[in-house]
Amino acid sequence: MERRTLLRAAVLGGSSAVFGGTLWRGAAYAAPAQPGAGPYGALGAADANGVRLPSGFTSRVIARSGQTVTGTSYTWHNAPDGGACYADGTGWIYVSNSEINPSGGASAVKFSSAGAITGAYRVLSGTRQNCAGGKTPWNTWLSCEEVSLGYVYETDPWGVNAAVRRDAMGRFKHEAAAADPVRKVVYLTEDETNGCLYRFVPTTWGNLSAGTLQVLVAGTATSGSFNWANVPDPDGSPTTTRTQVSGSKKFNGGEGCHYADDTVWFTTKGDNRVWQLNLTTNTYELAYDDSLVTSGTAPLTGVDNITGTASGDLFVAEDGGNMEICVITPNDVIAPFLRIDGQSGSEITGPAFSPDGTRLYFSSQRGTSGSSSAGITYEVRGPFRS
């Protein structure tokens, strides 16, 4: 996926805007008078689950916090957050974090080849406020603690092997992780108003027990070149990791992170931006910035978790806003893909696609009541672009 332009986005009424041509160099943009509906078409009326979807898509509820998962005896965790899918023979597994402090941890749901739920179980316990994380190429789940001096835990989605704390990946307010199999590193976001973007370079690829933590060093502009510098003390105590390296670039509330085709995409909720690192040129730029909107309604508010598909589409979940997951296409179209009605006190978390790309899993972390004990995990099925 090659994204050639910045998204200079503006939207009216939750519809899409289309951009292209030349690189944005500072001009503000207003919403077009007649925006389109995006690659999947306009959202329909809310279904029985309160989910508004384009034509041809359907939703079902997979699990609810505090209730047993259908067909199992396992009680689903509170405040479901970051997640990922794993192939399991002809079926698959969806892993989901629990953003609770204390207790936290992560759980998993198993599916048959037909999508029937065949099991649910715990894969991580005794941790704190497990927010996002990331999938590794060797099929483990990196569950990240979003607390001061938090850790990364490497977990087994099948629940067979015990989770392992990965101290070498640094202690800070972890958010998300994205593995880069080309450079053999893992990128890490930090949820602080003056947070950094890191990468962990394992001594041996596939083994996260030892390696070097590095931080991105760049100027203060919204685009430019970057390099990486070693963090002297990954333990972060007494000096925090984000303040140890002069020139480390600060980001306002790092959230989701996704790697694809020599590019890292990550979000910053504090300023409502989607950033991209172009790894072949060692440059960075904005892929989305709602401050460019001069009229109408910004298409994304409260940018949070982010994932992608084989087609090159990015799916960005909102923490608040209109409770939408929006799609950003390779030709710079941005539009809502789905919206949840009646849950304004919640946020959308954990978007992840089944291995065959036909089902999207995600959660409403606090459901209709706005309580962490009211989380709902969904599946959407339909003709996703391949």
mmCIF file of C-alpha atoms in Angstrom:
data_model
loop_
_atom_site.group_PDB
_atom_site.id
_atom_site.type_symbol
_atom_site.label_atom_id
_atom_site.label_comp_id
_atom_site.label_asym_id
_atom_site.label_seq_id
_atom_site.Cartn_x
_atom_site.Cartn_y
_atom_site.Cartn_z
ATOM 1 C CA MET A 1 0.000 0.000 0.000
ATOM 2 C CA GLU A 2 1.488 3.331 -1.058
ATOM 3 C CA ARG A 3 -0.239 6.448 0.205
ATOM 4 C CA ARG A 4 0.917 9.368 -1.898
ATOM 5 C CA THR A 5 -0.888 12.298 -0.321
ATOM 6 C CA LEU A 6 -1.889 13.604 3.045
ATOM 7 C CA LEU A 7 -5.554 13.396 3.910
ATOM 8 C CA ARG A 8 -6.809 16.954 3.982
ATOM 9 C CA ALA A 9 -10.095 15.857 5.352
ATOM 10 C CA ALA A 10 -13.466 17.428 5.824
ATOM 11 C CA VAL A 11 -16.848 15.800 6.149
ATOM 12 C CA LEU A 12 -20.451 16.869 6.472
ATOM 13 C CA GLY A 13 -22.888 14.734 8.420
ATOM 14 C CA GLY A 14 -20.566 11.740 8.694
ATOM 15 C CA SER A 15 -20.204 11.261 4.937
ATOM 16 C CA SER A 16 -16.911 11.008 3.124
ATOM 17 C CA ALA A 17 -14.552 13.380 1.390
ATOM 18 C CA VAL A 18 -12.237 12.412 -1.443
ATOM 19 C CA PHE A 19 -8.740 13.891 -1.737
ATOM 20 C CA GLY A 20 -5.824 13.443 -4.065
ATOM 21 C CA GLY A 21 -3.329 15.133 -6.280
ATOM 22 C CA THR A 22 -0.600 17.132 -4.585
ATOM 23 C CA LEU A 23 0.874 17.025 -1.131
ATOM 24 C CA TRP A 24 -0.801 19.347 1.342
ATOM 25 C CA ARG A 25 1.496 22.243 2.191
ATOM 26 C CA GLY A 26 -0.407 24.289 4.710
ATOM 27 C CA ALA A 27 -3.760 25.339 3.287
ATOM 28 C CA ALA A 28 -6.925 24.672 5.251
ATOM 29 C CA TYR A 29 -9.765 22.794 3.613
ATOM 30 C CA ALA A 30 -13.511 23.123 3.958
ATOM 31 C CA ALA A 31 -16.102 20.392 3.674
ATOM 32 C CA PRO A 32 -17.364 19.761 0.146
ATOM 33 C CA ALA A 33 -20.984 20.622 -0.485
ATOM 34 C CA GLN A 34 -21.921 17.161 -1.766
ATOM 35 C CA PRO A 35 -19.637 14.576 -0.136
ATOM 36 C CA GLY A 36 -19.918 10.929 -1.180
ATOM 37 C CA ALA A 37 -20.619 7.899 0.961
ATOM 38 C CA GLY A 38 -17.288 6.110 0.811
ATOM 39 C CA PRO A 39 -16.286 2.766 -0.683
ATOM 40 C CA TYR A 40 -19.027 0.791 1.079
ATOM 41 C CA GLY A 41 -21.896 3.217 0.618
ATOM 42 C CA ALA A 42 -24.022 5.060 3.146
ATOM 43 C CA LEU A 43 -24.832 3.701 6.594
ATOM 44 C CA GLY A 44 -28.261 2.186 7.000
ATOM 45 C CA ALA A 45 -30.619 2.310 9.965
ATOM 46 C CA ALA A 46 -29.492 0.761 13.245
ATOM 47 C CA ASP A 47 -30.017 -2.993 13.386
ATOM 48 C CA ALA A 48 -31.274 -4.961 16.404
ATOM 49 C CA ASN A 49 -27.843 -4.559 18.023
ATOM 50 C CA GLY A 50 -27.830 -0.784 17.587
ATOM 51 C CA VAL A 51 -25.176 -0.972 14.842
ATOM 52 C CA ARG A 52 -25.519 1.073 11.655
ATOM 53 C CA LEU A 53 -23.861 -0.628 8.687
ATOM 54 C CA PRO A 54 -23.655 -0.308 4.895
ATOM 55 C CA SER A 55 -25.886 -2.504 2.755
ATOM 56 C CA GLY A 56 -24.809 -6.159 2.675
ATOM 57 C CA PHE A 57 -23.282 -6.214 6.179
ATOM 58 C CA THR A 58 -24.710 -7.758 9.347
ATOM 59 C CA SER A 59 -23.737 -7.706 13.024
ATOM 60 C CA ARG A 60 -24.023 -10.065 15.966
ATOM 61 C CA VAL A 61 -23.064 -9.816 19.624
ATOM 62 C CA ILE A 62 -20.254 -12.209 20.551
ATOM 63 C CA ALA A 63 -19.929 -11.487 24.268
ATOM 64 C CA ARG A 64 -21.034 -9.169 27.061
ATOM 65 C CA SER A 65 -19.036 -8.198 30.142
ATOM 66 C CA GLY A 66 -20.101 -10.148 33.224
ATOM 67 C CA GLN A 67 -22.053 -12.712 31.184
ATOM 68 C CA THR A 68 -21.060 -16.141 29.969
ATOM 69 C CA VAL A 69 -19.981 -16.317 26.338
ATOM 70 C CA THR A 70 -22.620 -18.149 24.285
ATOM 71 C CA GLY A 71 -22.096 -21.912 24.314
ATOM 72 C CA THR A 72 -19.401 -21.734 27.013
ATOM 73 C CA SER A 73 -19.155 -21.436 30.793
ATOM 74 C CA TYR A 74 -16.634 -18.584 30.595
ATOM 75 C CA THR A 75 -17.587 -15.119 31.896
ATOM 76 C CA TRP A 76 -16.409 -12.323 29.585
ATOM 77 C CA HIS A 77 -14.152 -9.642 31.054
ATOM 78 C CA ASN A 78 -15.003 -6.016 31.797
ATOM 79 C CA ALA A 79 -13.887 -3.082 29.637
ATOM 80 C CA PRO A 80 -12.846 -5.040 26.515
ATOM 81 C CA ASP A 81 -10.133 -3.168 24.629
ATOM 82 C CA GLY A 82 -7.402 -4.015 22.086
ATOM 83 C CA GLY A 83 -7.685 -7.257 20.144
ATOM 84 C CA ALA A 84 -6.380 -9.443 17.331
ATOM 85 C CA CYS A 85 -7.339 -12.567 15.378
ATOM 86 C CA TYR A 86 -5.361 -15.786 14.871
ATOM 87 C CA ALA A 87 -5.874 -18.692 12.498
ATOM 88 C CA ASP A 88 -6.738 -21.911 14.360
ATOM 89 C CA GLY A 89 -6.865 -24.769 11.888
ATOM 90 C CA THR A 90 -9.933 -24.067 9.785
ATOM 91 C CA GLY A 91 -11.287 -21.721 12.460
ATOM 92 C CA TRP A 92 -9.846 -18.739 14.297
ATOM 93 C CA ILE A 93 -9.406 -17.044 17.674
ATOM 94 C CA TYR A 94 -10.167 -13.477 18.749
ATOM 95 C CA VAL A 95 -8.109 -12.183 21.702
ATOM 96 C CA SER A 96 -9.314 -9.169 23.698
ATOM 97 C CA ASN A 97 -7.677 -7.112 26.462
ATOM 98 C CA SER A 98 -9.382 -5.905 29.631
ATOM 99 C CA GLU A 99 -8.678 -2.272 30.515
ATOM 100 C CA ILE A 100 -9.276 -2.677 34.252
ATOM 101 C CA ASN A 101 -6.913 -1.627 37.034
ATOM 102 C CA PRO A 102 -6.251 -3.737 39.001
ATOM 103 C CA SER A 103 -6.823 -7.188 37.448
ATOM 104 C CA GLY A 104 -6.819 -6.358 33.706
ATOM 105 C CA GLY A 105 -5.524 -9.235 31.618
ATOM 106 C CA ALA A 106 -6.924 -10.693 28.415
ATOM 107 C CA SER A 107 -9.392 -13.343 27.199
ATOM 108 C CA ALA A 108 -10.017 -15.245 23.978
ATOM 109 C CA VAL A 109 -12.959 -16.646 22.005
ATOM 110 C CA LYS A 110 -12.549 -19.591 19.609
ATOM 111 C CA PHE A 111 -14.584 -20.007 16.426
ATOM 112 C CA SER A 112 -15.182 -22.921 14.076
ATOM 113 C CA SER A 113 -14.715 -22.638 10.316
ATOM 114 C CA ALA A 114 -18.404 -21.694 10.094
ATOM 115 C CA GLY A 115 -18.033 -18.947 12.703
ATOM 116 C CA ALA A 116 -19.731 -20.807 15.567
ATOM 117 C CA ILE A 117 -18.302 -20.115 19.026
ATOM 118 C CA THR A 118 -16.542 -23.220 20.307
ATOM 119 C CA GLY A 119 -14.808 -21.948 23.436
ATOM 120 C CA ALA A 120 -13.714 -19.006 25.563
ATOM 121 C CA TYR A 121 -10.989 -18.724 28.198
ATOM 122 C CA ARG A 122 -8.455 -16.520 29.987
ATOM 123 C CA VAL A 123 -4.984 -15.984 28.482
ATOM 124 C CA LEU A 124 -3.583 -13.353 30.900
ATOM 125 C CA SER A 125 -4.338 -12.512 34.538
ATOM 126 C CA GLY A 126 -2.962 -10.370 37.352
ATOM 127 C CA THR A 127 -1.958 -7.370 35.250
ATOM 128 C CA ARG A 128 -3.108 -3.745 35.183
ATOM 129 C CA GLN A 129 -5.228 -1.803 32.699
ATOM 130 C CA ASN A 130 -4.409 -3.795 29.593
ATOM 131 C CA CYS A 131 -5.354 -1.381 26.852
ATOM 132 C CA ALA A 132 -4.098 -2.139 23.347
ATOM 133 C CA GLY A 133 -1.263 -4.347 22.140
ATOM 134 C CA GLY A 134 -0.286 -6.155 18.980
ATOM 135 C CA LYS A 135 0.051 -9.449 17.160
ATOM 136 C CA THR A 136 3.460 -10.983 16.469
ATOM 137 C CA PRO A 137 4.416 -12.916 13.294
ATOM 138 C CA TRP A 138 4.949 -15.988 15.494
ATOM 139 C CA ASN A 139 1.306 -15.834 16.638
ATOM 140 C CA THR A 140 1.521 -14.468 20.153
ATOM 141 C CA TRP A 141 -0.391 -11.494 21.558
ATOM 142 C CA LEU A 142 1.490 -8.550 23.097
ATOM 143 C CA SER A 143 -0.767 -7.169 25.825
ATOM 144 C CA CYS A 144 0.257 -3.682 26.969
ATOM 145 C CA GLU A 145 -0.324 -2.057 30.369
ATOM 146 C CA GLU A 146 -1.526 1.531 30.087
ATOM 147 C CA VAL A 147 -0.157 2.643 33.460
ATOM 148 C CA SER A 148 2.938 4.510 34.569
ATOM 149 C CA LEU A 149 5.905 2.119 34.380
ATOM 150 C CA GLY A 150 3.673 -0.449 32.707
ATOM 151 C CA TYR A 151 4.943 -3.635 31.094
ATOM 152 C CA VAL A 152 4.351 -5.597 27.905
ATOM 153 C CA TYR A 153 3.200 -9.199 28.380
ATOM 154 C CA GLU A 154 3.590 -11.807 25.663
ATOM 155 C CA THR A 155 0.635 -14.166 25.784
ATOM 156 C CA ASP A 156 -0.503 -17.365 24.081
ATOM 157 C CA PRO A 157 -3.850 -16.924 22.239
ATOM 158 C CA TRP A 158 -4.524 -20.662 22.741
ATOM 159 C CA GLY A 159 -4.099 -20.322 26.509
ATOM 160 C CA VAL A 160 -1.672 -23.239 26.698
ATOM 161 C CA ASN A 161 1.583 -21.471 27.549
ATOM 162 C CA ALA A 162 1.884 -19.068 30.479
ATOM 163 C CA ALA A 163 2.164 -15.369 29.686
ATOM 164 C CA VAL A 164 5.658 -13.863 29.986
ATOM 165 C CA ARG A 165 6.509 -10.307 31.050
ATOM 166 C CA ARG A 166 8.886 -8.725 28.540
ATOM 167 C CA ASP A 167 10.940 -6.290 30.649
ATOM 168 C CA ALA A 168 13.377 -5.465 27.830
ATOM 169 C CA MET A 169 10.558 -3.763 25.897
ATOM 170 C CA GLY A 170 10.588 -0.932 28.414
ATOM 171 C CA ARG A 171 8.488 0.393 31.251
ATOM 172 C CA PHE A 172 6.201 3.275 30.365
ATOM 173 C CA LYS A 173 2.516 3.945 29.749
ATOM 174 C CA HIS A 174 2.217 1.404 26.947
ATOM 175 C CA GLU A 175 -0.593 1.538 24.428
ATOM 176 C CA ALA A 176 -0.153 -0.433 21.188
ATOM 177 C CA ALA A 177 2.472 -2.557 19.454
ATOM 178 C CA ALA A 178 3.069 -3.384 15.775
ATOM 179 C CA ALA A 179 5.592 -5.922 14.502
ATOM 180 C CA ASP A 180 7.707 -5.223 11.420
ATOM 181 C CA PRO A 181 9.003 -8.541 10.009
ATOM 182 C CA VAL A 182 11.176 -6.778 7.406
ATOM 183 C CA ARG A 183 13.298 -4.782 9.847
ATOM 184 C CA LYS A 184 12.673 -7.305 12.633
ATOM 185 C CA VAL A 185 11.499 -4.748 15.178
ATOM 186 C CA VAL A 186 8.350 -3.968 17.177
ATOM 187 C CA TYR A 187 6.973 -0.404 17.263
ATOM 188 C CA LEU A 188 5.408 0.824 20.518
ATOM 189 C CA THR A 189 3.179 3.833 21.273
ATOM 190 C CA GLU A 190 3.022 5.719 24.582
ATOM 191 C CA ASP A 191 -0.205 7.225 25.930
ATOM 192 C CA GLU A 192 1.164 10.422 27.480
ATOM 193 C CA THR A 193 0.526 14.013 26.433
ATOM 194 C CA ASN A 194 4.275 14.245 25.790
ATOM 195 C CA GLY A 195 4.744 10.598 24.847
ATOM 196 C CA CYS A 196 7.158 9.097 22.352
ATOM 197 C CA LEU A 197 7.178 6.479 19.635
ATOM 198 C CA TYR A 198 9.560 3.593 20.302
ATOM 199 C CA ARG A 199 10.846 0.521 18.567
ATOM 200 C CA PHE A 200 12.207 -2.604 20.207
ATOM 201 C CA VAL A 201 15.010 -4.407 18.392
ATOM 202 C CA PRO A 202 15.181 -8.005 19.682
ATOM 203 C CA THR A 203 18.576 -9.630 19.934
ATOM 204 C CA THR A 204 16.991 -12.592 18.136
ATOM 205 C CA TRP A 205 13.880 -12.111 16.005
ATOM 206 C CA GLY A 206 11.085 -14.196 17.455
ATOM 207 C CA ASN A 207 12.449 -13.912 21.013
ATOM 208 C CA LEU A 208 11.488 -10.779 22.960
ATOM 209 C CA SER A 209 13.419 -11.616 26.123
ATOM 210 C CA ALA A 210 16.383 -9.402 25.200
ATOM 211 C CA GLY A 211 17.100 -6.512 22.871
ATOM 212 C CA THR A 212 17.432 -2.753 22.552
ATOM 213 C CA LEU A 213 14.707 -0.155 23.143
ATOM 214 C CA GLN A 214 14.979 2.867 20.870
ATOM 215 C CA VAL A 215 13.057 6.136 20.583
ATOM 216 C CA LEU A 216 12.188 8.156 17.481
ATOM 217 C CA VAL A 217 14.197 11.370 17.173
ATOM 218 C CA ALA A 218 12.888 14.150 14.919
ATOM 219 C CA GLY A 219 12.057 17.839 14.772
ATOM 220 C CA THR A 220 8.922 19.553 16.030
ATOM 221 C CA ALA A 221 7.250 19.916 12.625
ATOM 222 C CA THR A 222 4.419 17.676 11.392
ATOM 223 C CA SER A 223 6.637 16.202 8.676
ATOM 224 C CA GLY A 224 10.307 15.587 8.112
ATOM 225 C CA SER A 225 13.043 13.021 8.536
ATOM 226 C CA PHE A 226 13.673 10.870 11.595
ATOM 227 C CA ASN A 227 16.150 8.482 13.131
ATOM 228 C CA TRP A 228 16.289 6.167 16.127
ATOM 229 C CA ALA A 229 18.331 6.518 19.324
ATOM 230 C CA ASN A 230 18.893 3.985 22.097
ATOM 231 C CA VAL A 231 17.033 4.554 25.369
ATOM 232 C CA PRO A 232 19.764 4.324 28.047
ATOM 233 C CA ASP A 233 17.504 2.921 30.775
ATOM 234 C CA PRO A 234 14.419 1.054 29.473
ATOM 235 C CA ASP A 235 13.330 0.483 33.086
ATOM 236 C CA GLY A 236 12.220 4.136 33.163
ATOM 237 C CA SER A 237 13.064 4.729 36.813
ATOM 238 C CA PRO A 238 13.927 7.206 38.185
ATOM 239 C CA THR A 239 14.026 8.957 34.770
ATOM 240 C CA THR A 240 11.119 8.234 32.432
ATOM 241 C CA THR A 241 11.974 6.716 29.051
ATOM 242 C CA ARG A 242 10.415 9.663 27.204
ATOM 243 C CA THR A 243 12.802 12.180 28.814
ATOM 244 C CA GLN A 244 16.092 10.298 28.523
ATOM 245 C CA VAL A 245 17.012 11.130 24.924
ATOM 246 C CA SER A 246 17.494 14.703 23.734
ATOM 247 C CA GLY A 247 15.509 15.414 20.580
ATOM 248 C CA SER A 248 13.049 12.557 21.011
ATOM 249 C CA LYS A 249 9.861 13.607 19.225
ATOM 250 C CA LYS A 250 6.805 14.129 21.419
ATOM 251 C CA PHE A 251 3.351 12.925 20.425
ATOM 252 C CA ASN A 252 0.111 13.917 22.150
ATOM 253 C CA GLY A 253 -1.388 10.698 23.470
ATOM 254 C CA GLY A 254 -0.147 7.772 21.376
ATOM 255 C CA GLU A 255 -2.849 5.184 20.705
ATOM 256 C CA GLY A 256 -3.249 2.562 17.965
ATOM 257 C CA CYS A 257 -0.386 1.306 15.803
ATOM 258 C CA HIS A 258 -0.381 -0.720 12.569
ATOM 259 C CA TYR A 259 2.393 -1.857 10.226
ATOM 260 C CA ALA A 260 1.908 -2.620 6.517
ATOM 261 C CA ASP A 261 4.159 -2.476 3.464
ATOM 262 C CA ASP A 262 7.084 -0.472 4.838
ATOM 263 C CA THR A 263 4.789 1.990 6.606
ATOM 264 C CA VAL A 264 3.819 2.425 10.250
ATOM 265 C CA TRP A 265 0.481 4.074 10.936
ATOM 266 C CA PHE A 266 -0.259 5.330 14.457
ATOM 267 C CA THR A 267 -2.811 7.621 16.071
ATOM 268 C CA THR A 268 -2.565 10.401 18.648
ATOM 269 C CA LYS A 269 -5.813 11.074 20.458
ATOM 270 C CA GLY A 270 -4.761 14.331 22.115
ATOM 271 C CA ASP A 271 -4.625 16.185 18.795
ATOM 272 C CA ASN A 272 -6.814 13.843 16.743
ATOM 273 C CA ARG A 273 -4.198 12.827 14.201
ATOM 274 C CA VAL A 274 -3.155 9.784 12.211
ATOM 275 C CA TRP A 275 0.587 9.708 11.493
ATOM 276 C CA GLN A 276 2.609 7.654 9.056
ATOM 277 C CA LEU A 277 6.256 6.665 9.120
ATOM 278 C CA ASN A 278 7.666 5.942 5.670
ATOM 279 C CA LEU A 279 10.321 3.399 6.547
ATOM 280 C CA THR A 280 12.007 3.248 3.148
ATOM 281 C CA THR A 281 12.775 6.986 3.237
ATOM 282 C CA ASN A 282 12.952 7.492 7.024
ATOM 283 C CA THR A 283 10.417 10.304 6.838
ATOM 284 C CA TYR A 284 7.203 10.987 8.720
ATOM 285 C CA GLU A 285 4.069 12.969 7.907
ATOM 286 C CA LEU A 286 0.412 13.351 8.785
ATOM 287 C CA ALA A 287 -2.129 11.064 7.188
ATOM 288 C CA TYR A 288 -5.083 12.763 8.879
ATOM 289 C CA ASP A 289 -5.495 15.922 10.937
ATOM 290 C CA ASP A 290 -8.906 17.252 11.912
ATOM 291 C CA SER A 291 -7.492 20.745 12.499
ATOM 292 C CA LEU A 292 -7.464 21.166 8.706
ATOM 293 C CA VAL A 293 -11.263 21.187 8.674
ATOM 294 C CA THR A 294 -12.550 24.730 8.263
ATOM 295 C CA SER A 295 -16.270 23.935 8.055
ATOM 296 C CA GLY A 296 -18.560 20.980 8.507
ATOM 297 C CA THR A 297 -17.805 18.069 10.804
ATOM 298 C CA ALA A 298 -14.447 16.333 11.083
ATOM 299 C CA PRO A 299 -14.668 12.721 9.906
ATOM 300 C CA LEU A 300 -12.715 11.324 12.855
ATOM 301 C CA THR A 301 -12.851 12.492 16.453
ATOM 302 C CA GLY A 302 -11.070 10.700 19.268
ATOM 303 C CA VAL A 303 -8.909 8.580 16.962
ATOM 304 C CA ASP A 304 -7.859 5.400 18.747
ATOM 305 C CA ASN A 305 -7.244 1.784 17.693
ATOM 306 C CA ILE A 306 -6.229 1.240 14.078
ATOM 307 C CA THR A 307 -5.966 -1.821 11.846
ATOM 308 C CA GLY A 308 -5.748 -2.564 8.134
ATOM 309 C CA THR A 309 -6.772 -5.003 5.410
ATOM 310 C CA ALA A 310 -5.103 -6.660 2.435
ATOM 311 C CA SER A 311 -6.782 -4.076 0.181
ATOM 312 C CA GLY A 312 -4.771 -1.325 1.869
ATOM 313 C CA ASP A 313 -7.766 0.140 3.696
ATOM 314 C CA LEU A 314 -7.192 1.441 7.210
ATOM 315 C CA PHE A 315 -9.959 1.083 9.814
ATOM 316 C CA VAL A 316 -9.780 3.625 12.643
ATOM 317 C CA ALA A 317 -11.935 3.308 15.777
ATOM 318 C CA GLU A 318 -13.232 6.308 17.672
ATOM 319 C CA ASP A 319 -12.929 6.884 21.403
ATOM 320 C CA GLY A 320 -16.182 8.791 21.693
ATOM 321 C CA GLY A 321 -17.040 10.995 18.743
ATOM 322 C CA ASN A 322 -19.947 9.445 16.845
ATOM 323 C CA MET A 323 -18.957 5.953 18.030
ATOM 324 C CA GLU A 324 -17.778 5.078 14.542
ATOM 325 C CA ILE A 325 -15.177 2.960 12.853
ATOM 326 C CA CYS A 326 -14.035 4.923 9.815
ATOM 327 C CA VAL A 327 -12.257 3.626 6.732
ATOM 328 C CA ILE A 328 -9.355 5.410 5.030
ATOM 329 C CA THR A 329 -8.642 4.037 1.567
ATOM 330 C CA PRO A 330 -5.321 4.035 -0.335
ATOM 331 C CA ASN A 331 -6.674 6.704 -2.700
ATOM 332 C CA ASP A 332 -7.456 8.976 0.251
ATOM 333 C CA VAL A 333 -11.176 8.520 0.760
ATOM 334 C CA ILE A 334 -12.338 8.700 4.355
ATOM 335 C CA ALA A 335 -15.811 7.671 5.458
ATOM 336 C CA PRO A 336 -17.670 6.014 8.340
ATOM 337 C CA PHE A 337 -17.894 2.247 7.943
ATOM 338 C CA LEU A 338 -20.122 1.663 10.967
ATOM 339 C CA ARG A 339 -21.689 3.552 13.850
ATOM 340 C CA ILE A 340 -23.136 2.360 17.163
ATOM 341 C CA ASP A 341 -26.236 4.238 18.337
ATOM 342 C CA GLY A 342 -27.174 4.940 21.953
ATOM 343 C CA GLN A 343 -23.724 4.405 23.484
ATOM 344 C CA SER A 344 -22.265 7.905 23.673
ATOM 345 C CA GLY A 345 -20.636 7.145 27.046
ATOM 346 C CA SER A 346 -18.492 4.411 25.529
ATOM 347 C CA GLU A 347 -15.681 4.011 22.989
ATOM 348 C CA ILE A 348 -14.975 1.562 20.192
ATOM 349 C CA THR A 349 -11.999 -0.728 20.782
ATOM 350 C CA GLY A 350 -10.166 -3.760 19.436
ATOM 351 C CA PRO A 351 -10.932 -3.782 15.687
ATOM 352 C CA ALA A 352 -9.455 -6.926 14.095
ATOM 353 C CA PHE A 353 -10.275 -9.008 11.025
ATOM 354 C CA SER A 354 -10.690 -12.765 10.856
ATOM 355 C CA PRO A 355 -7.875 -14.476 8.909
ATOM 356 C CA ASP A 356 -9.977 -14.682 5.748
ATOM 357 C CA GLY A 357 -10.905 -10.990 5.970
ATOM 358 C CA THR A 358 -14.679 -11.530 5.946
ATOM 359 C CA ARG A 359 -15.438 -10.706 9.592
ATOM 360 C CA LEU A 360 -14.536 -7.680 11.700
ATOM 361 C CA TYR A 361 -14.432 -7.956 15.495
ATOM 362 C CA PHE A 362 -14.538 -4.987 17.874
ATOM 363 C CA SER A 363 -16.005 -3.915 21.203
ATOM 364 C CA SER A 364 -17.968 -1.099 22.752
ATOM 365 C CA GLN A 365 -15.947 -0.835 25.918
ATOM 366 C CA ARG A 366 -18.687 0.482 28.206
ATOM 367 C CA GLY A 367 -21.880 -0.325 26.328
ATOM 368 C CA THR A 368 -25.155 1.497 26.801
ATOM 369 C CA SER A 369 -24.677 2.348 30.485
ATOM 370 C CA GLY A 370 -21.205 3.838 30.224
ATOM 371 C CA SER A 371 -19.909 1.355 32.801
ATOM 372 C CA SER A 372 -16.849 -0.876 32.356
ATOM 373 C CA SER A 373 -19.031 -3.790 33.443
ATOM 374 C CA ALA A 374 -21.322 -3.255 30.431
ATOM 375 C CA GLY A 375 -18.875 -3.877 27.583
ATOM 376 C CA ILE A 376 -20.125 -5.540 24.393
ATOM 377 C CA THR A 377 -18.031 -7.400 21.816
ATOM 378 C CA TYR A 378 -19.357 -7.580 18.262
ATOM 379 C CA GLU A 379 -18.761 -9.302 14.952
ATOM 380 C CA VAL A 380 -19.580 -7.710 11.600
ATOM 381 C CA ARG A 381 -19.764 -9.894 8.533
ATOM 382 C CA GLY A 382 -20.013 -8.875 4.892
ATOM 383 C CA PRO A 383 -18.320 -8.138 1.563
ATOM 384 C CA PHE A 384 -15.142 -6.443 2.737
ATOM 385 C CA ARG A 385 -12.777 -5.302 -0.010
ATOM 386 C CA SER A 386 -9.996 -7.802 -0.644
#
